[in-house]
N, CA and C of each residue as an Amber inpcrd file, in Angstrom:
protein
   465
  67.6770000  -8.4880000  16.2140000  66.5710000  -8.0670000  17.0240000
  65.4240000  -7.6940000  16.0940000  64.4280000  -8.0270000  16.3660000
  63.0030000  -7.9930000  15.4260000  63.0610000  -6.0790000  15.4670000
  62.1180000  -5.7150000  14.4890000  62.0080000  -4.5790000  14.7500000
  60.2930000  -4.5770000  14.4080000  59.9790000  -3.6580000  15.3360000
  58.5510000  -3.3820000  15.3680000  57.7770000  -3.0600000  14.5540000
  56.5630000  -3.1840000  14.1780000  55.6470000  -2.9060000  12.8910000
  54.5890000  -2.4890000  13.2040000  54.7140000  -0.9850000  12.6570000
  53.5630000  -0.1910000  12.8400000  52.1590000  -0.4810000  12.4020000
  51.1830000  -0.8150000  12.7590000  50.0210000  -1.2080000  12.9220000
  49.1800000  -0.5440000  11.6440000  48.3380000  -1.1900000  10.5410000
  47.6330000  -0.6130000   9.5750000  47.0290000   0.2910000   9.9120000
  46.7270000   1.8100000   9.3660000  45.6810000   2.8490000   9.6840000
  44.4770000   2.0200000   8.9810000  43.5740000   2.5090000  10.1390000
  42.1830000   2.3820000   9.7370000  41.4800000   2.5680000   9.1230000
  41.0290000   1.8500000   8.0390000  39.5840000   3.0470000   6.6380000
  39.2290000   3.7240000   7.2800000  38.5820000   5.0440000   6.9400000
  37.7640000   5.5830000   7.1760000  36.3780000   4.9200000   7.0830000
  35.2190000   5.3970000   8.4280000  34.1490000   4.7040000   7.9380000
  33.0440000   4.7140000   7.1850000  32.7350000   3.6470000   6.3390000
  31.6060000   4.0860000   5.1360000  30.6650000   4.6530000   5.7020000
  29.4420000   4.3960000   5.4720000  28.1170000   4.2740000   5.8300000
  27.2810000   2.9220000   5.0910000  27.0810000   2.1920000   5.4860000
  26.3200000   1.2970000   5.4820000  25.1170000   1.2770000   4.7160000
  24.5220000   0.4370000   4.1600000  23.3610000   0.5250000   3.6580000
  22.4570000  -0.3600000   4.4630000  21.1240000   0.3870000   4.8050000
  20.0110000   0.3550000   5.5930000  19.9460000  -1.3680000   5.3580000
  19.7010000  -2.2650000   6.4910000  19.1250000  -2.9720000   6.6170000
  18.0650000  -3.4650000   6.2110000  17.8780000  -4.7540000   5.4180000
  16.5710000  -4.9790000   4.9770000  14.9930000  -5.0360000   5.9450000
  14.0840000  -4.5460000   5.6250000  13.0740000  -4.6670000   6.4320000
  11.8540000  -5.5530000   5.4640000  11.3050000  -6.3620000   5.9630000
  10.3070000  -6.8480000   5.2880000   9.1080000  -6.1560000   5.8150000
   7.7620000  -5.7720000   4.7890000   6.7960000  -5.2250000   4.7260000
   6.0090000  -5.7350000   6.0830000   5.3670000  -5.2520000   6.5530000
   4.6570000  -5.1470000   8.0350000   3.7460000  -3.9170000   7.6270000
   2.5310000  -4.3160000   8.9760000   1.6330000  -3.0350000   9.0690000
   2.9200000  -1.8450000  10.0990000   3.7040000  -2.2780000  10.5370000
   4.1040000  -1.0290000  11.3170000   4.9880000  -0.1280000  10.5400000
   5.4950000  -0.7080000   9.4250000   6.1060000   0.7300000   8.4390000
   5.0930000   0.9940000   7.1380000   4.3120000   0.3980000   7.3570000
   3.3030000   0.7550000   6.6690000   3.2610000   0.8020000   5.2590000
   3.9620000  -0.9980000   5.2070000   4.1920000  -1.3070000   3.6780000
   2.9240000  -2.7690000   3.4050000   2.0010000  -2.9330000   4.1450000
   1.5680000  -3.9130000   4.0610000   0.3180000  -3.5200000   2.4920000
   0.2460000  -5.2180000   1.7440000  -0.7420000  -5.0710000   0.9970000
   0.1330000  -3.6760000  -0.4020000   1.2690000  -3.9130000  -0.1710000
   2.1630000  -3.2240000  -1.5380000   2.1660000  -3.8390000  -2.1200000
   2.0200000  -5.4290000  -2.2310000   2.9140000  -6.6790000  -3.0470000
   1.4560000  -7.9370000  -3.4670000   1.5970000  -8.1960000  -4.2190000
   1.0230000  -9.8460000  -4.9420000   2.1570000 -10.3030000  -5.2550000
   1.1470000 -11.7170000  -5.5460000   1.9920000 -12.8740000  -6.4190000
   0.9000000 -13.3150000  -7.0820000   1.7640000 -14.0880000  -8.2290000
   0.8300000 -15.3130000  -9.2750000   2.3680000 -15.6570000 -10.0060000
   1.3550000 -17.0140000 -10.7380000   2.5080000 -17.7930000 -11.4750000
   3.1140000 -17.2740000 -12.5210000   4.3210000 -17.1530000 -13.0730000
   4.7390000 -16.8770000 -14.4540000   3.7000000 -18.2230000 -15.4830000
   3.4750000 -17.8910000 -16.4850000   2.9580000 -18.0360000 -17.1540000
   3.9750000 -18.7920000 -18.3120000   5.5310000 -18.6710000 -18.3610000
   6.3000000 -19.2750000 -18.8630000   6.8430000 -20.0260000 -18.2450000
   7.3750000 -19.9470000 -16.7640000   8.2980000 -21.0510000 -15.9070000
   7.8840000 -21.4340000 -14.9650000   6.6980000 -21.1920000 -15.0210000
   5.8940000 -21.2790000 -13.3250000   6.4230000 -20.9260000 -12.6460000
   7.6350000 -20.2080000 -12.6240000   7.9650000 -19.7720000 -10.7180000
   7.0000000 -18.1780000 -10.4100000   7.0190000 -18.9570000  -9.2390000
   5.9920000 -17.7500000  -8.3060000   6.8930000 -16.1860000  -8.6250000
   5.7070000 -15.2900000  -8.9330000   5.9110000 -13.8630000  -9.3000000
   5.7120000 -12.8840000  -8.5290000   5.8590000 -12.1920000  -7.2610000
   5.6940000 -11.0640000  -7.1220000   5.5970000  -9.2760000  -7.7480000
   4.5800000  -8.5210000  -7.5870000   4.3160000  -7.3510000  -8.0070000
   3.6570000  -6.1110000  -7.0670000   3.7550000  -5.1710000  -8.0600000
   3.1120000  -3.8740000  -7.1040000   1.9310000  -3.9540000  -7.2460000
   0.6540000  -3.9800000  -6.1950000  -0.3720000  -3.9960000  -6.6340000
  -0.6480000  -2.4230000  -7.4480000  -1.5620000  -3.0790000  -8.4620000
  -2.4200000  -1.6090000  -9.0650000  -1.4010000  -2.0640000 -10.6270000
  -0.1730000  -3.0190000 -10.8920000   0.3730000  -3.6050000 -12.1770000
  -0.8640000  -4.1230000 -13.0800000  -0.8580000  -3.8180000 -14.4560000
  -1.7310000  -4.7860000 -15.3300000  -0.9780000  -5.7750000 -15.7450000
   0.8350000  -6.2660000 -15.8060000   1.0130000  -7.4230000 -16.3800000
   2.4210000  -7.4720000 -15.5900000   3.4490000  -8.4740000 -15.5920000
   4.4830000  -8.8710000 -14.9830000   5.7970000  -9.9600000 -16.0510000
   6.6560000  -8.8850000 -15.9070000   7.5690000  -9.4570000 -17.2010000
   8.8450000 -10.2060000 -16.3450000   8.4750000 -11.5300000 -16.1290000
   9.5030000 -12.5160000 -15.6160000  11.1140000 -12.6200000 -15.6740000
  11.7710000 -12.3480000 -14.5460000  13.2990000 -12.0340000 -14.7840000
  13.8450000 -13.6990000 -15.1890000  13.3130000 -14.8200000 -14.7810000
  14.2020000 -15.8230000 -15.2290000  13.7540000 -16.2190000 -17.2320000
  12.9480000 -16.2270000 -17.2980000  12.6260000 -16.5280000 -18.6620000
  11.6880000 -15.3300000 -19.9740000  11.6490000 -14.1290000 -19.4230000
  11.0190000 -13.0780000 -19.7200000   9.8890000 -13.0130000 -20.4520000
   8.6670000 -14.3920000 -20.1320000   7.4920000 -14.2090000 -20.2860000
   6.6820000 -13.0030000 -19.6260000   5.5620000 -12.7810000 -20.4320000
   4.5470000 -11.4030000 -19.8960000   3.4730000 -12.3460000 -19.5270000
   3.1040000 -11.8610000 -18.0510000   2.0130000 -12.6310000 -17.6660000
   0.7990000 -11.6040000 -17.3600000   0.0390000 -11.4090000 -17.5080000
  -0.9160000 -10.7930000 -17.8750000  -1.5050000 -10.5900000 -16.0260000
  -1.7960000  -9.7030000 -15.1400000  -2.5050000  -9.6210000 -14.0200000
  -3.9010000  -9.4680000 -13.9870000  -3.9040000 -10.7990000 -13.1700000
  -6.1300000 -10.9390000 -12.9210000  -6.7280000  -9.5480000 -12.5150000
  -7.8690000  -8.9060000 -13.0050000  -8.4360000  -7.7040000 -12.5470000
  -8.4890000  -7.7970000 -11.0490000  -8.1550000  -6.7960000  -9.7610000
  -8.3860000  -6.6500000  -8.8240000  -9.7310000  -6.9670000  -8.1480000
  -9.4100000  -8.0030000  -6.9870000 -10.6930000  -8.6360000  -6.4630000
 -11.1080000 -10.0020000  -7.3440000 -10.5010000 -10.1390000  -7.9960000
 -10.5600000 -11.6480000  -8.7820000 -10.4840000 -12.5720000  -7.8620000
 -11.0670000 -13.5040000  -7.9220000 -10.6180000 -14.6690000  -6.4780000
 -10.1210000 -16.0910000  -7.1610000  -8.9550000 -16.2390000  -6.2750000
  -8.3960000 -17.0770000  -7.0460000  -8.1540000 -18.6950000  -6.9640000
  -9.0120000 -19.8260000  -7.7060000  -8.1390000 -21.6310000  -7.0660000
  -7.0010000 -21.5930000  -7.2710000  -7.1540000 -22.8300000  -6.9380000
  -5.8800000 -24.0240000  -7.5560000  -6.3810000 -25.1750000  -7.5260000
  -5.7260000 -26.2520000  -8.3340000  -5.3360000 -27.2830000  -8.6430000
  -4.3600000 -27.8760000  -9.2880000  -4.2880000 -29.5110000  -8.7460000
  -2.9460000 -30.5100000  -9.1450000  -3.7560000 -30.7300000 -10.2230000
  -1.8760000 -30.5060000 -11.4790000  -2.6780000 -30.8290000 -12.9470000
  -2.6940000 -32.3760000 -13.0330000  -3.4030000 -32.8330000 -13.3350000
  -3.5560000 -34.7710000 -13.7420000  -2.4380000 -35.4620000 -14.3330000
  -1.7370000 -34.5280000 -15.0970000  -0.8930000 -34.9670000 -16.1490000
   0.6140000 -34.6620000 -15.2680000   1.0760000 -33.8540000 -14.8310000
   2.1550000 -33.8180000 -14.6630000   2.4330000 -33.6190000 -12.6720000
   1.2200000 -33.2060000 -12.3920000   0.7040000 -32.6350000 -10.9660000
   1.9100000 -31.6680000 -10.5860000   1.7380000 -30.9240000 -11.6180000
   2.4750000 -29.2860000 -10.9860000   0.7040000 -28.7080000 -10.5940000
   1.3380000 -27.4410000  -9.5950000   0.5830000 -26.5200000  -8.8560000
  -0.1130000 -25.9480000  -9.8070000  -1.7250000 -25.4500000 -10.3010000
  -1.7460000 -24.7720000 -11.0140000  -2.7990000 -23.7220000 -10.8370000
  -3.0490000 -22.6350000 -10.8560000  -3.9060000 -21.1910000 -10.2050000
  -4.5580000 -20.8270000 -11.3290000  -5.7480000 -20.6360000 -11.0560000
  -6.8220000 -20.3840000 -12.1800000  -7.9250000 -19.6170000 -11.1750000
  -8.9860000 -18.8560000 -12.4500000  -9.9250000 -18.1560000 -11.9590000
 -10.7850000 -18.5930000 -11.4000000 -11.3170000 -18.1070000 -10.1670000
 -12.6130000 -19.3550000  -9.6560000 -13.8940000 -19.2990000 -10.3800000
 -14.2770000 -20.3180000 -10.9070000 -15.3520000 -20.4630000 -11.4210000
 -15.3650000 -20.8170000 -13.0980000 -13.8200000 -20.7600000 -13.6710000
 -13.6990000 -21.5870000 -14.4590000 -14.0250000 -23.1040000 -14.0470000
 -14.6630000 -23.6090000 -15.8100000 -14.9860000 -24.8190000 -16.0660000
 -13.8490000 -26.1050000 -16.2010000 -12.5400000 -25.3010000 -16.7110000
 -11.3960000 -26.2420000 -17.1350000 -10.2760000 -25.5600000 -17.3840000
  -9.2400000 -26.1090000 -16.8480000  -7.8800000 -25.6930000 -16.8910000
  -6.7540000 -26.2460000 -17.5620000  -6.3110000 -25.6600000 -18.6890000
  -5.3410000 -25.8490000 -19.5920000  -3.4300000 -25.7110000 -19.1820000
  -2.7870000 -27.1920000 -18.8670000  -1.9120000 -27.0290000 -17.6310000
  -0.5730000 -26.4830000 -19.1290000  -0.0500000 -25.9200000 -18.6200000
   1.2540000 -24.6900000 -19.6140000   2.0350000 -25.5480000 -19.3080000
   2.1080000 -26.8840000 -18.5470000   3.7190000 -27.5790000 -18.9640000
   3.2140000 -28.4190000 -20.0470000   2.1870000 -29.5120000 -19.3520000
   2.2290000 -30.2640000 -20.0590000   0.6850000 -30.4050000 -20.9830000
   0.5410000 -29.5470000 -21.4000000  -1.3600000 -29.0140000 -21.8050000
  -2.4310000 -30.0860000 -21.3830000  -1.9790000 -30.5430000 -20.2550000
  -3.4190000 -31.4770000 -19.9200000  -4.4790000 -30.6750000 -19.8250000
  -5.6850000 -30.8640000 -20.3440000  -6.8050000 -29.9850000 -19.9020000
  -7.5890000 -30.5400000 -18.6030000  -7.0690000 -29.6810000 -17.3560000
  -8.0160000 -30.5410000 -15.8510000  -9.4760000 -30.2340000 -15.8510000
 -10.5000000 -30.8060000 -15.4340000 -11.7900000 -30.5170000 -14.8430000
 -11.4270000 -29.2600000 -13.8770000 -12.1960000 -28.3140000 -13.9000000
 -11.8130000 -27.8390000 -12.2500000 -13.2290000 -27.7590000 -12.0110000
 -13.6830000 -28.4050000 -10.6840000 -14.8440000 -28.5130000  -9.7480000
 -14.6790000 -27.6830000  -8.6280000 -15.7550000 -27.2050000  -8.1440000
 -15.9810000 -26.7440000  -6.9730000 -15.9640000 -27.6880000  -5.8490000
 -15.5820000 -27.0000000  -4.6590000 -15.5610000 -27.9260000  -3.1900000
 -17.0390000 -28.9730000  -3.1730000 -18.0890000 -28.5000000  -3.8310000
 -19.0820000 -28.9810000  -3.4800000 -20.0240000 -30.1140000  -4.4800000
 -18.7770000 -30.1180000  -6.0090000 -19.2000000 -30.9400000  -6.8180000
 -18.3020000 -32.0150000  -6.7310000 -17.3070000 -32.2920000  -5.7850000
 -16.3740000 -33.6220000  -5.5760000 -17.0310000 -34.6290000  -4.6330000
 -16.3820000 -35.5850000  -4.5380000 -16.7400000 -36.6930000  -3.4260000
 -15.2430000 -37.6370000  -3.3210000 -15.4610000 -37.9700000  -2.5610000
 -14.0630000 -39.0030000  -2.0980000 -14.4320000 -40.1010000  -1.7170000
 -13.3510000 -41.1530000  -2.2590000 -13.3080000 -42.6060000  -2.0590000
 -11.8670000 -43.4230000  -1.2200000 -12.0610000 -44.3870000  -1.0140000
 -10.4990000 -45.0060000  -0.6080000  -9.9830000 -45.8880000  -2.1940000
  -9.3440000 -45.8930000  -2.9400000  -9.0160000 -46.9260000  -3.2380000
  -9.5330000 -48.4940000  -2.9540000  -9.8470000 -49.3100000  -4.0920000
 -10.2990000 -50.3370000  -3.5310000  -8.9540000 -51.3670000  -3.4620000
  -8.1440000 -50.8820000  -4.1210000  -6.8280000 -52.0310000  -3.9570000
  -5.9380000 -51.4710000  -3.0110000  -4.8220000 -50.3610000  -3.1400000
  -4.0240000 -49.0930000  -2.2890000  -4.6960000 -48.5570000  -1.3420000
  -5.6500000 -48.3430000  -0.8320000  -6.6110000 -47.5310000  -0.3340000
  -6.2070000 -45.9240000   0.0140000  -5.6330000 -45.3760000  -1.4630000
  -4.8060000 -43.8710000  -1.3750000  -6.8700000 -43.1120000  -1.5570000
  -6.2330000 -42.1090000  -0.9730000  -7.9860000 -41.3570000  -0.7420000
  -7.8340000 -40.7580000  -2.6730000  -8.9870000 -41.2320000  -3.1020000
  -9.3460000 -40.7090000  -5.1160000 -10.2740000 -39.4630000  -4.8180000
 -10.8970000 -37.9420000  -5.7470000 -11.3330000 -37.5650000  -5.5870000
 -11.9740000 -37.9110000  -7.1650000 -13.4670000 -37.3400000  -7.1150000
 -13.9740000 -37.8320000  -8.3230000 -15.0820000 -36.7330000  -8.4260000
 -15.6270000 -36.7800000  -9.7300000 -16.8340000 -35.6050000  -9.5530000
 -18.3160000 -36.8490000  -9.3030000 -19.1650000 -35.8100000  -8.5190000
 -20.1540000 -36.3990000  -8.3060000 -21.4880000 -37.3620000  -9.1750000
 -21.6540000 -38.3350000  -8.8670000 -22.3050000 -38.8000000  -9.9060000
 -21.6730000 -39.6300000 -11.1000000 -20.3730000 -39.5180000 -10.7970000
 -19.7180000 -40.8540000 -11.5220000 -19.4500000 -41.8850000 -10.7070000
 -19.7750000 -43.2050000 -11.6850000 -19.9250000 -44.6140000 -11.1590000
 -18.4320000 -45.3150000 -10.6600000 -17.4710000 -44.8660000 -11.3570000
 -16.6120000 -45.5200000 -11.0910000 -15.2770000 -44.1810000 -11.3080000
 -14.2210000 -45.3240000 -10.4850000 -13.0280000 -43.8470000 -10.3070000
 -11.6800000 -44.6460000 -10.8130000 -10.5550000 -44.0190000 -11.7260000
  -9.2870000 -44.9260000 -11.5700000  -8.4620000 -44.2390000 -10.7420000
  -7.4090000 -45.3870000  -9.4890000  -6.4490000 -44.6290000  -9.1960000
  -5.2290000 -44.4210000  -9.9620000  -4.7640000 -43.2830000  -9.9180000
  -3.4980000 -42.4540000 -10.6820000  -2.0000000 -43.4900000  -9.9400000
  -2.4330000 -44.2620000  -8.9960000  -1.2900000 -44.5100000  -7.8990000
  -1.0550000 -46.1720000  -8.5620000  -1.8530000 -46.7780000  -8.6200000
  -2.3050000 -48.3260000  -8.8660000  -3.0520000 -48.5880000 -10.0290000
  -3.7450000 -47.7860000 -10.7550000  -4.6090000 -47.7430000 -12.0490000
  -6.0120000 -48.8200000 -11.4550000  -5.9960000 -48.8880000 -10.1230000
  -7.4500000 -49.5530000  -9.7490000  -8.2740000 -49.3310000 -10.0220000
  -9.0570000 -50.0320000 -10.6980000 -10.6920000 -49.3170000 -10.8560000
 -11.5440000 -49.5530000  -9.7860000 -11.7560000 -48.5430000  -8.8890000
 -12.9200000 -48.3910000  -7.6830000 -14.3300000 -48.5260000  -7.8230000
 -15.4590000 -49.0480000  -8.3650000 -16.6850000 -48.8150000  -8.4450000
 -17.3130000 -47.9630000  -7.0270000 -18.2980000 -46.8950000  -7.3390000
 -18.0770000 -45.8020000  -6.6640000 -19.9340000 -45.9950000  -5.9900000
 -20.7650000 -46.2530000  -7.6240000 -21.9350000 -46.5050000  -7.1570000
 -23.2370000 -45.3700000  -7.3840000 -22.9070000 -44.4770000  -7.8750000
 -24.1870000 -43.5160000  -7.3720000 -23.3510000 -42.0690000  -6.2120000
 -23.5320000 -41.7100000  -6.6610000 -23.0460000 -39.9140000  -5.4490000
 -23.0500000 -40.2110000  -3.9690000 -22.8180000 -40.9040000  -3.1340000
 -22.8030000 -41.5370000  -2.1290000 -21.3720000 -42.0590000  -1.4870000
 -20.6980000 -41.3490000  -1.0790000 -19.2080000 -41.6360000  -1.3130000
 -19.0130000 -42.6960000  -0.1020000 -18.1030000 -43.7790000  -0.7670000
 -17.7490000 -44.6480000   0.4620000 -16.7360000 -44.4270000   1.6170000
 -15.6350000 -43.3570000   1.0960000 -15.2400000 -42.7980000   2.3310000
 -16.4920000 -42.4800000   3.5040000 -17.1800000 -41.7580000   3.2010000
 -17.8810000 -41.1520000   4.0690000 -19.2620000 -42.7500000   4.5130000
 -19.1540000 -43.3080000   4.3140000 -19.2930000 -44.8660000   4.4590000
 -18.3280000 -45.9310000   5.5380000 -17.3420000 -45.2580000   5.3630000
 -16.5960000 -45.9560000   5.9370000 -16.0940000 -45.6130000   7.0620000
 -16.5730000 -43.8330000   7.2370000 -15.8960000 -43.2130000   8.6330000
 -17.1020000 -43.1680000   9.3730000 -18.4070000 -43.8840000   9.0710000
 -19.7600000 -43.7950000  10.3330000 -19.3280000 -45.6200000  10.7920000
 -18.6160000 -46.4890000  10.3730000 -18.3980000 -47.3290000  10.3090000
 -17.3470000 -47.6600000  12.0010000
């Protein structure tokens, strides 16, 4: 005949640790936190605002933090087209993988074309005659600051 088996006593119960909450205006953590790039691995960095620099847990570069109210681009580097964040109103950007040095232009010194072979959309600075694509190595003749996209969409 089987004989019966008294049932495990119960742990006692812990206490738990609090649930994660992400920052919101209603606990009144909003605007605690930035980001910018590591400066050694490019992965995106979070910090406390009011930090002057940020020491990277995967590769332990020091990345130096833009003065508060700095405003910040981006651009695709030419050479390798990683993401890359720079000060606005720099002239040129020096890419940390692969040191291409990019142009960086303002919204208002570009113009756009189609490709004349691929027709992938090229961006170019204004006032140059001709554009290569990165996709096809086409050479587009462009003409004068007059962009043929914008030629081609009254069309």
């Amino acid at each position: 005949m089987p004989v019966p088996l008294a049932p495990y006593p119960t742990p006692p119960a812990t206490p738990l640790a609090p649930a994660y909450t992400p920052p919101s205006p209603a606990n009144g953590s909003a605007g605690g936190q930035s980001q910018l790039v590591c400066s050694g691995c490019r992965n995106l960095l979070m910090y406390p605002v009011g930090a002057t620099s940020v020491c990277c847990a995967v590769c332990n570069a020091v990345t130096a933090v833009p003065p508060p109210g700095t405003e910040m681009a981006q651009l695709v580097c030419g050479g390798c087209h990683t993401l890359l964040m720079y000060i606005r109103g720099a002239t040129s950007v020096q890419c940390s993988c692969c040191h291409t040095v990019n142009l960086a232009l303002e919204a208002n010194q570009v113009a756009h074309v189609n490709c004349g072979s691929c027709k992938m959309l090229l961006m170019y600075q204004y006032g140059a005659r001709s554009v290569k694509c990165a996709v096809c190595t086409f050479i587009t003749s462009v003409g004068g600051s007059t962009s043929t996209t914008d030629q081609n969409l009254n069309n």
